[in-house]
């Protein structure tokens, strides 16, 4: 099968970016919206066609999905070490093509209505095109260096989108914060790449991920502080992934990134930029699993579990609806990471890997729906805060129903998409690590509670007296909501375990459309369902009707509630460490030494040189007679000195 045409999937949004960027002032805003939507529609169509061909037309070889690579050598370092540029087609790259193209297309359509009156309408669609190009390039990368290039392009384009409202101080600060934190994490990623290349002699994913290859089999040849150098490299690469996916403690950029337009929040925080870290670990999963008995993979599991719990606790107390969803994203990304961390490689042992990718897929749909639904609400009431909302179900019926579907999906309500993927994660965790399973169950209950706290607070609760009666969003905004709501209901029935697994073989019959009901682990599912229903019931009790139960609940937790509402003061801690310690105590004395001693010395030498030169230049009269006299006088003096020394 020839997949050369796949290169068009990233190139079309790139073309859209160039056209809209170059002719920004000459293209009418409405036309630019159509150009952006048309470009992503073409990329989405090609992505769906690729998925159909790869999964259902092209035959497996010996029961294994094949990997197809189209590449060309970009740079040669040695006979064995080179950097290629190309496209890699395998189950997870095809899956990611579908995820990125679907969400990006819905965001493009939605933005036509949401950004309608914005002055930078055309520029916004240009930035969306650049971001989509970067994400497509990232998921199709054939090697570590190529993925790093697009990794940084994603960072740059996200900086532009988060800081889109550049006249707002908070938006500029949020963009810089996201850029700096992720760049710090990416330094670890880059060092890990260089170590891998030096010790294995390759950056190619196919070579690195071969369980029988030298890259994996020779991991024990070099050690550093009790761990193999390859393990250290994998930990550093995970550091880059943790930064992009907002894992603890590199999570602080994510809530502030809500300063960007709501469609940006949906694009970045639902299915694209933030899942890049999960995708990176999944892309190198054989190395993480086989090298040093999965030591680095255990770190992934525990960091994911803690991040999931940490974010869910904070989400319970937030009052800005976009920040609730931001911490929810962090929590669900932790779910995906912990699933990878507890996974095996072959057959049913690889359930965690499959569950992680499955949850990545389903989460993309319902989280994009939640963000776009929140945008529809914000568009109607002109506020981000729960205190300014309530009773909106009467004014916004489509947004109400679609938001409810998304809330049920993320809460793991039976037979929604989130129910199937979350069930598989919990089963995988139970089979490999009971502690992580316990964390997962508790987070499931918290997720149901804070999501329905959000739903009841927006659409039920107090009947707010609005100055201007809210109204339903236009079709350009409600169509993506309805489309994503449909996917949030049915995507759980995709036979995912037969398509995307670590060993590319598939777990046959597991969660297929016809056998899904039998395949569900009902004993495990019953626990998760019960915990979720308890969370929903508590939210209904506290927030469906206006009462003081929530305030009494908050008071009962006292200081702990204050800590959680202030995100455990991590922003303040980081500011103290960076500003008070690094800048004032370390950097400031060094800067003072540099200015006073180093610069002072060089400036002093320069100043003295100028003074001496000014005094000497008086000797330059321009008269030949004076120069001749000086020359002869010098000769005479030198001759007298020479005669004196010779005679004595």
PDB file of N, CA, C and O in Angstrom, residues 587-622:
ATOM      1  N   UNK A 587      21.300  34.826  40.899  1.00  0.00           N
ATOM      2  CA  UNK A 587      21.541  35.564  39.661  1.00  0.00           C
ATOM      3  C   UNK A 587      21.982  37.006  39.914  1.00  0.00           C
ATOM      4  O   UNK A 587      22.856  37.522  39.223  1.00  0.00           O
ATOM      5  N   UNK A 588      21.361  37.680  40.913  1.00  0.00           N
ATOM      6  CA  UNK A 588      21.674  39.085  41.169  1.00  0.00           C
ATOM      7  C   UNK A 588      23.145  39.302  41.550  1.00  0.00           C
ATOM      8  O   UNK A 588      23.803  40.185  40.990  1.00  0.00           O
ATOM      9  N   UNK A 589      23.713  38.522  42.510  1.00  0.00           N
ATOM     10  CA  UNK A 589      25.143  38.697  42.816  1.00  0.00           C
ATOM     11  C   UNK A 589      26.042  38.428  41.614  1.00  0.00           C
ATOM     12  O   UNK A 589      27.041  39.124  41.413  1.00  0.00           O
ATOM     13  N   UNK A 590      25.697  37.408  40.825  1.00  0.00           N
ATOM     14  CA  UNK A 590      26.484  37.109  39.627  1.00  0.00           C
ATOM     15  C   UNK A 590      26.408  38.269  38.637  1.00  0.00           C
ATOM     16  O   UNK A 590      27.415  38.680  38.046  1.00  0.00           O
ATOM     17  N   UNK A 591      25.194  38.812  38.466  1.00  0.00           N
ATOM     18  CA  UNK A 591      25.007  39.944  37.565  1.00  0.00           C
ATOM     19  C   UNK A 591      25.787  41.169  38.056  1.00  0.00           C
ATOM     20  O   UNK A 591      26.383  41.906  37.260  1.00  0.00           O
ATOM     21  N   UNK A 592      25.785  41.381  39.399  1.00  0.00           N
ATOM     22  CA  UNK A 592      26.520  42.500  39.977  1.00  0.00           C
ATOM     23  C   UNK A 592      28.019  42.341  39.747  1.00  0.00           C
ATOM     24  O   UNK A 592      28.715  43.295  39.382  1.00  0.00           O
ATOM     25  N   UNK A 593      28.537  41.122  39.970  1.00  0.00           N
ATOM     26  CA  UNK A 593      29.950  40.842  39.717  1.00  0.00           C
ATOM     27  C   UNK A 593      30.288  41.081  38.253  1.00  0.00           C
ATOM     28  O   UNK A 593      31.321  41.668  37.919  1.00  0.00           O
ATOM     29  N   UNK A 594      29.412  40.623  37.387  1.00  0.00           N
ATOM     30  CA  UNK A 594      29.627  40.794  35.949  1.00  0.00           C
ATOM     31  C   UNK A 594      29.674  42.273  35.573  1.00  0.00           C
ATOM     32  O   UNK A 594      30.533  42.702  34.796  1.00  0.00           O
ATOM     33  N   UNK A 595      28.744  43.044  36.150  1.00  0.00           N
ATOM     34  CA  UNK A 595      28.657  44.459  35.800  1.00  0.00           C
ATOM     35  C   UNK A 595      29.794  45.269  36.404  1.00  0.00           C
ATOM     36  O   UNK A 595      30.416  46.095  35.722  1.00  0.00           O
ATOM     37  N   UNK A 596      30.062  45.015  37.718  1.00  0.00           N
ATOM     38  CA  UNK A 596      31.048  45.821  38.414  1.00  0.00           C
ATOM     39  C   UNK A 596      32.479  45.407  38.092  1.00  0.00           C
ATOM     40  O   UNK A 596      33.344  46.266  37.859  1.00  0.00           O
ATOM     41  N   UNK A 597      32.757  44.098  38.119  1.00  0.00           N
ATOM     42  CA  UNK A 597      34.122  43.610  37.974  1.00  0.00           C
ATOM     43  C   UNK A 597      34.477  43.367  36.507  1.00  0.00           C
ATOM     44  O   UNK A 597      35.420  43.971  35.976  1.00  0.00           O
ATOM     45  N   UNK A 598      33.709  42.467  35.854  1.00  0.00           N
ATOM     46  CA  UNK A 598      34.037  42.097  34.471  1.00  0.00           C
ATOM     47  C   UNK A 598      33.836  43.279  33.526  1.00  0.00           C
ATOM     48  O   UNK A 598      34.773  43.722  32.848  1.00  0.00           O
ATOM     49  N   UNK A 599      32.591  43.798  33.507  1.00  0.00           N
ATOM     50  CA  UNK A 599      32.323  44.945  32.640  1.00  0.00           C
ATOM     51  C   UNK A 599      33.122  46.173  33.075  1.00  0.00           C
ATOM     52  O   UNK A 599      33.623  46.934  32.237  1.00  0.00           O
ATOM     53  N   UNK A 600      33.248  46.369  34.423  1.00  0.00           N
ATOM     54  CA  UNK A 600      33.990  47.517  34.932  1.00  0.00           C
ATOM     55  C   UNK A 600      35.446  47.498  34.515  1.00  0.00           C
ATOM     56  O   UNK A 600      36.019  48.525  34.151  1.00  0.00           O
ATOM     57  N   UNK A 601      36.063  46.299  34.573  1.00  0.00           N
ATOM     58  CA  UNK A 601      37.460  46.173  34.168  1.00  0.00           C
ATOM     59  C   UNK A 601      37.644  46.511  32.692  1.00  0.00           C
ATOM     60  O   UNK A 601      38.536  47.274  32.313  1.00  0.00           O
ATOM     61  N   UNK A 602      36.785  45.931  31.873  1.00  0.00           N
ATOM     62  CA  UNK A 602      36.901  46.172  30.436  1.00  0.00           C
ATOM     63  C   UNK A 602      36.593  47.625  30.075  1.00  0.00           C
ATOM     64  O   UNK A 602      37.265  48.228  29.236  1.00  0.00           O
ATOM     65  N   UNK A 603      35.568  48.184  30.734  1.00  0.00           N
ATOM     66  CA  UNK A 603      35.255  49.596  30.488  1.00  0.00           C
ATOM     67  C   UNK A 603      36.386  50.500  30.973  1.00  0.00           C
ATOM     68  O   UNK A 603      36.709  51.506  30.332  1.00  0.00           O
ATOM     69  N   UNK A 604      37.023  50.126  32.141  1.00  0.00           N
ATOM     70  CA  UNK A 604      38.149  50.910  32.656  1.00  0.00           C
ATOM     71  C   UNK A 604      39.319  50.907  31.696  1.00  0.00           C
ATOM     72  O   UNK A 604      39.944  51.944  31.444  1.00  0.00           O
ATOM     73  N   UNK A 605      39.631  49.726  31.153  1.00  0.00           N
ATOM     74  CA  UNK A 605      40.715  49.627  30.171  1.00  0.00           C
ATOM     75  C   UNK A 605      40.406  50.485  28.944  1.00  0.00           C
ATOM     76  O   UNK A 605      41.260  51.208  28.425  1.00  0.00           O
ATOM     77  N   UNK A 606      39.163  50.402  28.508  1.00  0.00           N
ATOM     78  CA  UNK A 606      38.764  51.193  27.348  1.00  0.00           C
ATOM     79  C   UNK A 606      38.867  52.689  27.606  1.00  0.00           C
ATOM     80  O   UNK A 606      39.358  53.448  26.761  1.00  0.00           O
ATOM     81  N   UNK A 607      38.381  53.103  28.794  1.00  0.00           N
ATOM     82  CA  UNK A 607      38.421  54.532  29.139  1.00  0.00           C
ATOM     83  C   UNK A 607      39.857  55.048  29.238  1.00  0.00           C
ATOM     84  O   UNK A 607      40.179  56.149  28.777  1.00  0.00           O
ATOM     85  N   UNK A 608      40.753  54.264  29.897  1.00  0.00           N
ATOM     86  CA  UNK A 608      42.155  54.675  30.012  1.00  0.00           C
ATOM     87  C   UNK A 608      42.821  54.747  28.638  1.00  0.00           C
ATOM     88  O   UNK A 608      43.636  55.645  28.382  1.00  0.00           O
ATOM     89  N   UNK A 609      42.464  53.813  27.774  1.00  0.00           N
ATOM     90  CA  UNK A 609      43.004  53.825  26.410  1.00  0.00           C
ATOM     91  C   UNK A 609      42.610  55.105  25.687  1.00  0.00           C
ATOM     92  O   UNK A 609      43.412  55.728  24.982  1.00  0.00           O
ATOM     93  N   UNK A 610      41.372  55.526  25.867  1.00  0.00           N
ATOM     94  CA  UNK A 610      40.882  56.758  25.245  1.00  0.00           C
ATOM     95  C   UNK A 610      41.640  57.979  25.793  1.00  0.00           C
ATOM     96  O   UNK A 610      42.034  58.881  25.033  1.00  0.00           O
ATOM     97  N   UNK A 611      41.835  58.000  27.135  1.00  0.00           N
ATOM     98  CA  UNK A 611      42.555  59.126  27.754  1.00  0.00           C
ATOM     99  C   UNK A 611      43.975  59.228  27.214  1.00  0.00           C
ATOM    100  O   UNK A 611      44.454  60.309  26.840  1.00  0.00           O
ATOM    101  N   UNK A 612      44.674  58.073  27.187  1.00  0.00           N
ATOM    102  CA  UNK A 612      46.047  58.054  26.682  1.00  0.00           C
ATOM    103  C   UNK A 612      46.092  58.447  25.217  1.00  0.00           C
ATOM    104  O   UNK A 612      46.963  59.206  24.780  1.00  0.00           O
ATOM    105  N   UNK A 613      45.156  57.950  24.467  1.00  0.00           N
ATOM    106  CA  UNK A 613      45.105  58.272  23.036  1.00  0.00           C
ATOM    107  C   UNK A 613      44.886  59.767  22.815  1.00  0.00           C
ATOM    108  O   UNK A 613      45.466  60.364  21.897  1.00  0.00           O
ATOM    109  N   UNK A 614      44.007  60.356  23.661  1.00  0.00           N
ATOM    110  CA  UNK A 614      43.762  61.803  23.543  1.00  0.00           C
ATOM    111  C   UNK A 614      45.029  62.611  23.804  1.00  0.00           C
ATOM    112  O   UNK A 614      45.259  63.664  23.192  1.00  0.00           O
ATOM    113  N   UNK A 615      45.842  62.122  24.748  1.00  0.00           N
ATOM    114  CA  UNK A 615      47.083  62.830  25.045  1.00  0.00           C
ATOM    115  C   UNK A 615      48.121  62.630  23.942  1.00  0.00           C
ATOM    116  O   UNK A 615      48.879  63.548  23.608  1.00  0.00           O
ATOM    117  N   UNK A 616      48.163  61.422  23.401  1.00  0.00           N
ATOM    118  CA  UNK A 616      49.136  61.127  22.353  1.00  0.00           C
ATOM    119  C   UNK A 616      48.793  61.834  21.048  1.00  0.00           C
ATOM    120  O   UNK A 616      49.680  62.263  20.307  1.00  0.00           O
ATOM    121  N   UNK A 617      47.477  61.952  20.772  1.00  0.00           N
ATOM    122  CA  UNK A 617      47.097  62.503  19.472  1.00  0.00           C
ATOM    123  C   UNK A 617      47.578  63.930  19.260  1.00  0.00           C
ATOM    124  O   UNK A 617      47.675  64.395  18.122  1.00  0.00           O
ATOM    125  N   UNK A 618      47.915  64.640  20.400  1.00  0.00           N
ATOM    126  CA  UNK A 618      48.456  66.009  20.262  1.00  0.00           C
ATOM    127  C   UNK A 618      49.782  66.049  19.550  1.00  0.00           C
ATOM    128  O   UNK A 618      50.195  67.088  19.014  1.00  0.00           O
ATOM    129  N   UNK A 619      50.459  64.908  19.559  1.00  0.00           N
ATOM    130  CA  UNK A 619      51.744  64.825  18.885  1.00  0.00           C
ATOM    131  C   UNK A 619      51.586  64.732  17.373  1.00  0.00           C
ATOM    132  O   UNK A 619      52.552  64.889  16.629  1.00  0.00           O
ATOM    133  N   UNK A 620      50.388  64.435  16.944  1.00  0.00           N
ATOM    134  CA  UNK A 620      50.139  64.290  15.509  1.00  0.00           C
ATOM    135  C   UNK A 620      49.767  65.645  14.918  1.00  0.00           C
ATOM    136  O   UNK A 620      48.609  66.025  14.843  1.00  0.00           O
ATOM    137  N   UNK A 621      50.837  66.394  14.476  1.00  0.00           N
ATOM    138  CA  UNK A 621      50.625  67.762  13.950  1.00  0.00           C
ATOM    139  C   UNK A 621      50.281  67.789  12.475  1.00  0.00           C
ATOM    140  O   UNK A 621      49.729  68.778  11.980  1.00  0.00           O
ATOM    141  N   UNK A 622      50.687  66.764  11.760  1.00  0.00           N
ATOM    142  CA  UNK A 622      50.487  66.744  10.318  1.00  0.00           C
ATOM    143  C   UNK A 622      51.605  67.407   9.527  1.00  0.00           C
ATOM    144  O   UNK A 622      51.562  67.435   8.300  1.00  0.00           O
TER     145      UNK A 622
END
